[in-house]
Coordinates of C-alpha atoms and ligand atoms in Angstrom, one line a residue:
X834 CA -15.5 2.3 -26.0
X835 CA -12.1 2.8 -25.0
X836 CA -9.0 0.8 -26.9
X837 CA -6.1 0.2 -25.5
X838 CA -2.7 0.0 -27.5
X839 CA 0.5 -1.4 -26.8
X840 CA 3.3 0.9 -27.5
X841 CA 6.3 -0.6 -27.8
X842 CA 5.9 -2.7 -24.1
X843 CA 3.8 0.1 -22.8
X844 CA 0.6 -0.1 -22.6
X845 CA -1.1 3.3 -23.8
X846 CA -5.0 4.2 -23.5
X847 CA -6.4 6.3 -26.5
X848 CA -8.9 8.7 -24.8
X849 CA -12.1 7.1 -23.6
X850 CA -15.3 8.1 -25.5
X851 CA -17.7 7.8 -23.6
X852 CA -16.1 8.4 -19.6
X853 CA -18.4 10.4 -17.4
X854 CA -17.6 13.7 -17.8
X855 CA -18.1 16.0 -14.7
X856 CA -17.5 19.9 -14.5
X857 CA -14.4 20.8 -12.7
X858 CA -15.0 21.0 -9.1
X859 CA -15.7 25.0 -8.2
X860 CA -17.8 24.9 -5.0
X861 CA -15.5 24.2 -1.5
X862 CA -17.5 21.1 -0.6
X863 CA -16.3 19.7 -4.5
X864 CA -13.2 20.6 -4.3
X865 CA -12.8 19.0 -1.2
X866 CA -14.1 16.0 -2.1
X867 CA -12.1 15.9 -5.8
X868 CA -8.7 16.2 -4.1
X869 CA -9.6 13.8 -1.3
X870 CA -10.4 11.5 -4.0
X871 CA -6.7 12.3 -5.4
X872 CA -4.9 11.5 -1.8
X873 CA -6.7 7.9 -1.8
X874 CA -7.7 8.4 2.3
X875 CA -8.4 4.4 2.9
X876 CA -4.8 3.5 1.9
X877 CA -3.3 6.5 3.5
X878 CA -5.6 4.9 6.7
X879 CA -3.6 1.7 6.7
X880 CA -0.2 2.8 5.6
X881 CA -0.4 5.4 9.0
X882 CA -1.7 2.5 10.9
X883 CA 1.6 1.5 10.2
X884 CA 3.8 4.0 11.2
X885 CA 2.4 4.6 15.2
X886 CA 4.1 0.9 16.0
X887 CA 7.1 1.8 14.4
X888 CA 7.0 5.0 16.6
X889 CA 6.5 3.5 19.4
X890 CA 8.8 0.6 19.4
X891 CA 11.5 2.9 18.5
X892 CA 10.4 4.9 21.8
X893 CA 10.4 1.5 24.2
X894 CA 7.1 4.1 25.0
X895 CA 5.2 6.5 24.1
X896 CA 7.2 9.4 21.6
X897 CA 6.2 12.7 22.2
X898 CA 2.4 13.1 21.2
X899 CA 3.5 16.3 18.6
X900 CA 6.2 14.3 17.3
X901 CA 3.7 11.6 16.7
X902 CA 0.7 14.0 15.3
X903 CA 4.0 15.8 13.7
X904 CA 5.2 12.9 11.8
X905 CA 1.3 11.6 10.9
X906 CA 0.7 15.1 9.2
X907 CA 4.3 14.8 7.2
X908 CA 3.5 11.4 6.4
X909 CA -0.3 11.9 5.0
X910 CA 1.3 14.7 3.0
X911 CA 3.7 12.4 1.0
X912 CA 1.4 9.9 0.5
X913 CA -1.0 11.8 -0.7
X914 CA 1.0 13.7 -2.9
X915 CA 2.6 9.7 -4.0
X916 CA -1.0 9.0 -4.6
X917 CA -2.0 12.1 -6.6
X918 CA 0.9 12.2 -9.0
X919 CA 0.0 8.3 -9.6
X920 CA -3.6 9.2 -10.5
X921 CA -1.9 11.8 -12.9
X922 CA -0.1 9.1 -13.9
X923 CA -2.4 6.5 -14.3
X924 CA -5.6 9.2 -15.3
X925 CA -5.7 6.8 -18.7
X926 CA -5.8 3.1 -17.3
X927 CA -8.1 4.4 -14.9
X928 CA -10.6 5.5 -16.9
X929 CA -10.5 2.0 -18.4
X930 CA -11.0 0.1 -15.5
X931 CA -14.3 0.0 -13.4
X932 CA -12.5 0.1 -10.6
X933 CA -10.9 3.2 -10.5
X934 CA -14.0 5.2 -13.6
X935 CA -15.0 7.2 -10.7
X936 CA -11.6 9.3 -9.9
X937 CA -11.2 12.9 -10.1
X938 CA -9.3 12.6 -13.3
X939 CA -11.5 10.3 -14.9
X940 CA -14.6 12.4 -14.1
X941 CA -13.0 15.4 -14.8
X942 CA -13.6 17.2 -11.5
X943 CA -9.7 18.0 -11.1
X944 CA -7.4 19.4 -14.3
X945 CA -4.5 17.2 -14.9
X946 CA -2.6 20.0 -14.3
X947 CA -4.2 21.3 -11.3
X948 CA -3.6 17.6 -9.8
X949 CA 0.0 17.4 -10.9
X950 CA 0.5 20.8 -9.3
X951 CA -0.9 19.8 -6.1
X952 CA 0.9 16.3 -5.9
X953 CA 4.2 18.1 -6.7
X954 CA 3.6 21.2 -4.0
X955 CA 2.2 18.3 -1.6
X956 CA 5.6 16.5 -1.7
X957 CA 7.6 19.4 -1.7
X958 CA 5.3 20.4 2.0
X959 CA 6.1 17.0 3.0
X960 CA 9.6 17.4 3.0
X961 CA 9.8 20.9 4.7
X962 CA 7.0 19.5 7.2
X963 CA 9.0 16.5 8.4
X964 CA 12.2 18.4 8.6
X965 CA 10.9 21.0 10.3
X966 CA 9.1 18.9 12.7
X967 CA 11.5 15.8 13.0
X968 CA 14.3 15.6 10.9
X969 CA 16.0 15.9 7.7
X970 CA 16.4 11.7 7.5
X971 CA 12.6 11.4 7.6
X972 CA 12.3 14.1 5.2
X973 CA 14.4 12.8 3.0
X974 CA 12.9 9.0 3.4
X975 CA 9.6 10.5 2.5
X976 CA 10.7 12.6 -0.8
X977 CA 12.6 9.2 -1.8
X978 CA 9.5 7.3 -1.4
X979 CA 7.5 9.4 -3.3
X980 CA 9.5 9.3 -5.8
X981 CA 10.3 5.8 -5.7
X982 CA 6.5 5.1 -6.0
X983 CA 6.0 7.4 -8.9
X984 CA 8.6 7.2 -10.8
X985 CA 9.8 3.5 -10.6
X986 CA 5.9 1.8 -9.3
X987 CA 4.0 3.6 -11.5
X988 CA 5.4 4.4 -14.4
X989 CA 7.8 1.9 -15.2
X990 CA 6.6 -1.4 -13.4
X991 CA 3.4 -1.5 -13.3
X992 CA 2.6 -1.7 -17.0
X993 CA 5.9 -3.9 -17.8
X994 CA 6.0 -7.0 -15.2
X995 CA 3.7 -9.4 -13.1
X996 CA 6.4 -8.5 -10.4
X997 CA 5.1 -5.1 -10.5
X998 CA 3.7 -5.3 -7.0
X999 CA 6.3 -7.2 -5.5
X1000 CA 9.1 -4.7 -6.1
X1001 CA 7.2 -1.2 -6.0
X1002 CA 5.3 -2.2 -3.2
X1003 CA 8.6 -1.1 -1.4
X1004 CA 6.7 2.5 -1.7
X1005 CA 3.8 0.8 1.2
X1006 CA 6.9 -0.6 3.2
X1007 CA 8.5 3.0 4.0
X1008 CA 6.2 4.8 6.3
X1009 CA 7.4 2.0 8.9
X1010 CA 10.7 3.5 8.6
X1011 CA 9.8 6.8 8.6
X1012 CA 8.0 6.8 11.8
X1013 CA 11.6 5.1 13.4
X1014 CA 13.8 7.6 11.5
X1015 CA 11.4 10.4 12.9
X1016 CA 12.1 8.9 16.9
X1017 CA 15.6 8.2 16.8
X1018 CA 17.3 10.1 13.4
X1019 CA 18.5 6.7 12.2
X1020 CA 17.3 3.7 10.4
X1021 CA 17.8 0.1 12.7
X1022 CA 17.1 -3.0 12.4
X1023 CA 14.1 -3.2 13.6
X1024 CA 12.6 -0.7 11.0
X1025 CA 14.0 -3.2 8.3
X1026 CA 12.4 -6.1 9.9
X1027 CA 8.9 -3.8 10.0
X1028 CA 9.9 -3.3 6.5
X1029 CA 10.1 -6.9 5.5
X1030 CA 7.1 -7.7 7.2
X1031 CA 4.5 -4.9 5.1
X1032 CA 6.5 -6.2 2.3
X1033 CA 5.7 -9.4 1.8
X1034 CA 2.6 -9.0 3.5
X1035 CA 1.4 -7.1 0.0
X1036 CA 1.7 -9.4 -2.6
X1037 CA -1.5 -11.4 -1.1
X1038 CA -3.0 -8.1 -0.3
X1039 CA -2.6 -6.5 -3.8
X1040 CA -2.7 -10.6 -6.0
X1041 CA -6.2 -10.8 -3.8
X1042 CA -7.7 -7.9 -4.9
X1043 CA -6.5 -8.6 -8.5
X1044 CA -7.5 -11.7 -8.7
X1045 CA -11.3 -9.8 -8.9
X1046 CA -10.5 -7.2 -11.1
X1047 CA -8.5 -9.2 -13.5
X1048 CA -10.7 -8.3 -16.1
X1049 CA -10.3 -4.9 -15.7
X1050 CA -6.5 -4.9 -15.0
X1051 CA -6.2 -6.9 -18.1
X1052 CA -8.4 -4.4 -20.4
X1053 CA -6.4 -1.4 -19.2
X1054 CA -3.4 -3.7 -20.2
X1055 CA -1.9 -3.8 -16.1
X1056 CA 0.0 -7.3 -15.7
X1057 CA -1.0 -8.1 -12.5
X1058 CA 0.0 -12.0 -11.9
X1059 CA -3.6 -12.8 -12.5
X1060 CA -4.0 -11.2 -15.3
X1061 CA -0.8 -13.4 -16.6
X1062 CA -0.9 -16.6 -14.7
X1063 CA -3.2 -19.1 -13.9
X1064 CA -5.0 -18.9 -10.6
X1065 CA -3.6 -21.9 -9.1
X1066 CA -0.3 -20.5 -9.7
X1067 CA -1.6 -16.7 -8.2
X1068 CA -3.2 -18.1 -4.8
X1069 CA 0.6 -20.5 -4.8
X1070 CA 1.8 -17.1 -4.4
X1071 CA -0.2 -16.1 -1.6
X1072 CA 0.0 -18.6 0.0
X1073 CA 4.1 -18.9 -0.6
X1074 CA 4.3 -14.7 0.3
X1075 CA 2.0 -15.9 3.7
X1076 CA 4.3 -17.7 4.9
X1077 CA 7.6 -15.4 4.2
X1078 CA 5.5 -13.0 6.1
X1079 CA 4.1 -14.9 9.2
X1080 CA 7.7 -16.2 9.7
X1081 CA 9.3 -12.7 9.4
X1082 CA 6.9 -11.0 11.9
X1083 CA 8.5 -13.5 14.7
X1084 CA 12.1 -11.7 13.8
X1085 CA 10.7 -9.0 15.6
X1086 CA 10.1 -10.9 18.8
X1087 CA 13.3 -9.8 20.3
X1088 CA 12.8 -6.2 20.3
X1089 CA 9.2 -6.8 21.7
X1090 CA 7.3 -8.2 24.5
X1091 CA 5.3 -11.4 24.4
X1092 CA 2.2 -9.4 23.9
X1093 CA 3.2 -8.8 19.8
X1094 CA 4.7 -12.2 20.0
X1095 CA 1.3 -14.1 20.7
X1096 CA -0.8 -11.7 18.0
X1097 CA 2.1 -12.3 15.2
X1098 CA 1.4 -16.3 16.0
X1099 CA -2.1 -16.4 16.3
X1100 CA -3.0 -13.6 13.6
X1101 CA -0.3 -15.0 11.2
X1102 CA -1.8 -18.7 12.0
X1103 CA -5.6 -17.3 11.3
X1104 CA -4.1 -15.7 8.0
X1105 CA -2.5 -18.8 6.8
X1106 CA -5.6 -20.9 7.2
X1107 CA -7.4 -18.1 4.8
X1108 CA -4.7 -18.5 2.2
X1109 CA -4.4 -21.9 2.6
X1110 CA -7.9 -21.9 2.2
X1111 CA -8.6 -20.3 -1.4
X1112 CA -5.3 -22.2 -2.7
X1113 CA -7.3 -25.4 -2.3
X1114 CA -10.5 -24.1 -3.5
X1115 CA -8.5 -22.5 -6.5
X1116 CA -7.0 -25.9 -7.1
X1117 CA -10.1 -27.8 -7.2
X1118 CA -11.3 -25.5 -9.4
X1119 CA -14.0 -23.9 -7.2
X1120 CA -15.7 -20.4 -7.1
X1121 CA -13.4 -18.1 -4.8
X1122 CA -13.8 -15.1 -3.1
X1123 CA -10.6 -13.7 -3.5
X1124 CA -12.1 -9.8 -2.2
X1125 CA -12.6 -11.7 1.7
X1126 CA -8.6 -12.6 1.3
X1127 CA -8.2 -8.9 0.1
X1128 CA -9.9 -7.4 3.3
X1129 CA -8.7 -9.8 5.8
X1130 CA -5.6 -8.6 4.9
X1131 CA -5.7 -5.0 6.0
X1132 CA -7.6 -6.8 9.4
X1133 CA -4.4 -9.1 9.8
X1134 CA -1.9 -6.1 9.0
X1135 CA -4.2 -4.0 11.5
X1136 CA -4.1 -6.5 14.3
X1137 CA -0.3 -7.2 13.6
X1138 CA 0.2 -3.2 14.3
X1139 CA -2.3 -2.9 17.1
X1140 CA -0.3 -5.4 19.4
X1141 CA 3.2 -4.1 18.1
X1142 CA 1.7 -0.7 19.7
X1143 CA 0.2 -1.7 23.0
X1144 CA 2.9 -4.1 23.5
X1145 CA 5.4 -1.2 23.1
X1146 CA 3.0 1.4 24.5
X1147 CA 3.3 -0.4 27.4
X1148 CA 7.1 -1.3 27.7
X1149 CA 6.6 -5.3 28.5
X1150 CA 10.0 -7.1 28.9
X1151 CA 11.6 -7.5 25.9
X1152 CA 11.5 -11.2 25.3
X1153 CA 15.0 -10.6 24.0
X1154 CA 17.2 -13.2 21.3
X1155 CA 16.6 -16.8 22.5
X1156 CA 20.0 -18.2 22.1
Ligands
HEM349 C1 2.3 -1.6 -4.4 C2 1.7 -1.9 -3.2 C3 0.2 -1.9 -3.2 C4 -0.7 -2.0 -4.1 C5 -0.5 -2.3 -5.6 C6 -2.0 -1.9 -3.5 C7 -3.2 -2.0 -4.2 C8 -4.4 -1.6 -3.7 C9 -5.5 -1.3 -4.5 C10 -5.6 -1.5 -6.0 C11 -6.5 -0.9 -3.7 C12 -8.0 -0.6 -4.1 C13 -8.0 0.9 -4.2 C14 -9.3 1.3 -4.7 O1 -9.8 0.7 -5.6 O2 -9.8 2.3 -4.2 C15 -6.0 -0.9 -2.4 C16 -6.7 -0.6 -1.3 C17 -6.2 -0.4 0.0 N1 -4.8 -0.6 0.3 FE1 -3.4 -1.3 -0.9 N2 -1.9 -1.7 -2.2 C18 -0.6 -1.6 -1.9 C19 0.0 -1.4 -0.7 C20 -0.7 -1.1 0.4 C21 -0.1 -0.8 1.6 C22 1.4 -0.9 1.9 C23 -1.1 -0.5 2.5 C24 -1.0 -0.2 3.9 C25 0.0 -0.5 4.7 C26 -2.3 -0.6 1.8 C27 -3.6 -0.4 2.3 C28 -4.7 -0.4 1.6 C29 -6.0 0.0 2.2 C30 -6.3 0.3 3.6 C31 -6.9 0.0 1.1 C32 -8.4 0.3 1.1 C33 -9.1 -1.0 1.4 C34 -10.6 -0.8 1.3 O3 -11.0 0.2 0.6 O4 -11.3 -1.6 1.9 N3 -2.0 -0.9 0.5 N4 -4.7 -1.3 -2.4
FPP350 C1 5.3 7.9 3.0 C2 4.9 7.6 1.6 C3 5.3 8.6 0.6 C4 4.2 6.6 1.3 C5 3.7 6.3 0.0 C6 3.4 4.9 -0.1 C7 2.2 4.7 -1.0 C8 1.5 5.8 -1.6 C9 1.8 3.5 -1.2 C10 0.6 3.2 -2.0 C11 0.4 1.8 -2.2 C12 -0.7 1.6 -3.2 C13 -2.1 1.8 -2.7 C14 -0.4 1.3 -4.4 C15 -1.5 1.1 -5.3 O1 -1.1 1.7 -6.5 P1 -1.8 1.4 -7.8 O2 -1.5 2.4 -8.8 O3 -1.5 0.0 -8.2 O4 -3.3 1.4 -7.3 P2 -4.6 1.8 -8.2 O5 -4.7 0.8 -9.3 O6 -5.8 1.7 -7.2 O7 -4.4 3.2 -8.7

């Protein structure tokens, strides 16, 4: 069984007894697989998702289509080297939790230092990728991120605060500022409000999802607010981080048409209701299912995006500041 110590604030994990152990990937089909497994392809799904709007909106249209694929490809490449160097990172809470058992690391299909190798030469692609192909701001955003995400997220907030999330989930916020610094070579104030809005738009995405693994987050010694606070005072949270969001996506509304205008209302009303929702049934003390939350938020953030990109895809008149 595995222990897990506390040194000093730190939580260290001795080395699990009885993880699965696989051989190390040798045929091209495993090693394919092993080093997707490292990138983490459904987040880098969403956090793309994310950068097209910003592309777009920067544009007033449509960017050029290889600046777009151009910036996608740079931007894949530093998150999944971000996400591979955390899986080096975190290769001994997640072989704790049941959650994340079936990782490369964990099964032992990937070397630590084969992964660390490819993370690092990833980033470093990344960077000459996006400055190559865009320019060096993007580049540089990109490198910062990853670095940011590793370096700050991973291994020093995660294991030391509840706020863990909050703060390093800055790393999820950048690719929105990416994709604008990859149009226009500069960083406006649009980008920031895209910023805000993926920012506080993760604290119910991430507090959701932990709210289900708390168990395991709390064996590997991770602690996540649930793991350290009661629920009613988690899904308060949510609900509080809801509404910083909802009302932050209409800040938007005069760089956009009304098309983006009408989905931030509606979507943000629908994802209120849901957060509203398990607050009350956490306060009466009733079984929750904290995972539909979780999954409803990467719909919301995905509808959210979608309009931002048609609505900018299709230059609308800008509603434009209402004073
Ligand atoms: C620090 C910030 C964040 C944390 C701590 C976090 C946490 C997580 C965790 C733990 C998972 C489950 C991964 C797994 O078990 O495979 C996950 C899944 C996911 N995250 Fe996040 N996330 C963060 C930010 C983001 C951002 C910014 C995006 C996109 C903009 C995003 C999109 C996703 C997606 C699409 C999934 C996969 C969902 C699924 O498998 O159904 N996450 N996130
Ligand atoms: C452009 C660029 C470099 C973007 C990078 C942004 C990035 C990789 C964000 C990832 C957000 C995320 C899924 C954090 C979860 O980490 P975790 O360690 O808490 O998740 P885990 O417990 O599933 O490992």
């Amino acid at each position: 069984m595995k222990e897990c110590h506390v040194v000093g604030e730190r939580s260290v994990v001795t080395t699990a007894v009885d993880a699965p152990r696989d051989r190390h990937a040798r045929r091209p089909a495993e090693l394919l697989k092993a080093y997707a497994g490292l990138i983490k392809p459904r987040v880098i799904e969403l956090l793309l998702v994310t950068t097209i709007p910003a592309m777009l909106l920067a544009q007033r249209g449509i960017p050029s289509p290889w600046l777009v694929i151009a910036t996608l490809v740079g931007g894949t490449m530093a998150a999944g080297s971000a996400n591979a160097l955390n899986c080096v990172a975190d290769a001994d809470i997640d072989q704790v939790m049941k959650r994340t058992r079936a990782r490369p690391l964990v099964r032992h299909t990937v070397s630590n230092r084969h992964a660390l190798v490819f993370g690092l030469v990833l980033g470093l692609a990344s960077f000459g990728w996006l400055w190559a192909t865009t320019n060096l701001l993007a580049a540089a955003l990109a490198v910062a991120t990853i670095l940011f995400y590793v370096l700050i997220y991973t291994l020093v907030l995660k294991r030391r605060t509840a706020q863990n999330i909050v703060w390093g989930g800055a790393a999820g916020c950048m690719p929105v500022v990416i994709g604008w610094a990859g149009v226009t070579g500069r960083v406006d104030w649009p980008a920031l409000v895209m910023f805000g809005i993926v920012f506080f738009w993760t604290p119910p995405h991430t507090w959701s999802l932990a709210m289900k693994y708390k168990d395991d987050y709390a064996r590997a010694g991770v602690p996540m607010l649930p793991v350290v606070a009661r629920p009613e005072h988690v899904s308060r949270q949510i609900v509080l981080f809801t509404w910083l969001m909802v009302l932050w996506t209409l800040l938007l509304v005069p760089a956009t048409g009304w098309l983006y205008a009408a989905f931030a209302v509606l979507a943000g009303a629908w994802f209120l209701v849901l957060a509203h929702r398990l607050h009350a049934a956490t306060k009466r003390g009733e079984k929750t299912k904290p995972m539909k939350l979780f999954h409803m938020s990467n719909t919301y953030l995905m509808v959210v995006c979608v309009a931002l990109a048609v609505d900018s895809a299709l230059s609308l008149p800008v509603v434009g500041w209402p004073f």
